[in-house]
Amino acid sequence: MCYGQQRPFSRDNLTPTRVVRLPNDNAVVVADLRGRLAETEARLARARAREAELSRRLNEMKRFVSVMEILETYLKRRFREQQEYVSGLFSPSPSPSPLSSK
């Protein structure tokens, strides 16, 4: 067997490679995570408020469009009626037939 550039086995190799944090370090990490969580919750609350406002405005616009469609239908009908009335005024009235006047 050739060991080459590998280090020989020793007890030093058994120590964990991750750094063990001191209790103060853990407290700092926990405080940082709590702060980030609070920021995330605040952003979520703002997003929900914005969504509620947009939903309210969308419903308001839908009602507005419905009212405009009703008005459009009414105005089209009134316009047709007025056209028919005016065309009736300007169309030559049927002349009485000579037979009906006698």
Coordinates of C-alpha atoms in Angstrom, one line a residue:
M1 CA 0.0 0.0 0.0
C2 CA 1.2 3.4 -0.9
Y3 CA 0.3 6.3 1.5
G4 CA 1.6 8.9 -0.9
Q5 CA 0.4 12.3 0.0
Q6 CA -2.4 11.2 2.3
R7 CA -1.9 12.0 5.9
P8 CA -1.6 9.1 8.2
F9 CA -4.5 8.3 10.4
S10 CA -4.5 10.0 13.8
R11 CA -7.0 11.1 16.5
D12 CA -6.7 14.7 15.3
N13 CA -8.6 13.7 12.2
L14 CA -11.7 12.7 14.3
T15 CA -12.4 16.2 15.5
P16 CA -15.5 17.7 13.9
T17 CA -14.7 20.2 11.2
R18 CA -17.6 22.5 12.0
V19 CA -17.0 25.3 14.5
V20 CA -18.9 24.9 17.8
R21 CA -20.5 28.3 18.6
L22 CA -20.4 29.7 22.0
P23 CA -23.7 30.5 23.8
N24 CA -23.3 34.2 23.0
D25 CA -22.9 33.4 19.3
N26 CA -26.1 31.3 19.4
A27 CA -27.9 34.2 21.0
V28 CA -26.7 36.6 18.3
V29 CA -27.8 34.1 15.6
V30 CA -31.2 33.7 17.2
A31 CA -31.7 37.4 17.6
D32 CA -30.7 37.9 13.9
L33 CA -33.2 35.2 12.8
R34 CA -35.9 36.7 14.9
G35 CA -35.3 40.1 13.3
R36 CA -35.4 38.6 9.9
L37 CA -38.6 36.7 10.7
A38 CA -40.2 40.0 12.0
E39 CA -39.2 41.7 8.7
T40 CA -40.6 38.9 6.7
E41 CA -43.9 38.9 8.6
A42 CA -44.1 42.7 8.2
R43 CA -43.5 42.4 4.4
L44 CA -46.2 39.6 4.3
A45 CA -48.6 41.8 6.2
R46 CA -48.0 44.7 3.7
A47 CA -48.5 42.3 0.8
R48 CA -51.8 41.1 2.2
A49 CA -53.0 44.6 2.8
R50 CA -52.0 45.5 -0.8
E51 CA -53.8 42.5 -2.1
A52 CA -56.9 43.4 -0.1
E53 CA -56.8 47.0 -1.5
L54 CA -56.3 45.7 -5.1
S55 CA -59.2 43.3 -4.6
R56 CA -61.5 46.1 -3.4
R57 CA -60.5 48.3 -6.3
L58 CA -61.1 45.4 -8.8
N59 CA -64.6 44.9 -7.4
E60 CA -65.3 48.6 -7.6
M61 CA -64.2 48.6 -11.2
K62 CA -66.3 45.6 -12.0
R63 CA -69.4 47.4 -10.6
F64 CA -68.5 50.5 -12.6
V65 CA -68.2 48.5 -15.8
S66 CA -71.6 46.9 -15.1
V67 CA -73.2 50.3 -14.6
M68 CA -71.6 51.6 -17.8
E69 CA -72.9 48.5 -19.7
I70 CA -76.4 49.2 -18.4
L71 CA -76.1 52.9 -19.5
E72 CA -74.8 51.9 -22.9
T73 CA -77.7 49.6 -23.5
Y74 CA -80.2 52.2 -22.4
L75 CA -78.6 54.9 -24.5
K76 CA -78.5 52.7 -27.6
R77 CA -82.2 51.9 -27.2
R78 CA -83.1 55.6 -26.7
F79 CA -81.0 56.5 -29.7
R80 CA -82.8 53.9 -31.9
E81 CA -86.1 55.2 -30.7
Q82 CA -85.2 58.8 -31.4
Q83 CA -83.9 57.8 -34.9
E84 CA -87.2 56.1 -35.6
Y85 CA -89.1 59.1 -34.4
V86 CA -87.1 61.6 -36.5
S87 CA -87.2 59.4 -39.6
G88 CA -91.0 59.2 -39.1
L89 CA -91.2 63.0 -39.0
F90 CA -89.2 63.4 -42.2
S91 CA -90.5 60.6 -44.3
P92 CA -93.3 61.6 -46.6
S93 CA -96.6 60.8 -45.1
P94 CA -98.6 58.6 -47.3
S95 CA -100.9 60.7 -49.4
P96 CA -104.6 59.9 -49.1
S97 CA -105.8 57.8 -51.9
P98 CA -108.3 59.5 -54.2
L99 CA -110.8 56.7 -53.5
S100 CA -110.7 57.2 -49.7
S101 CA -111.5 61.0 -50.0
K102 CA -114.8 60.5 -51.8

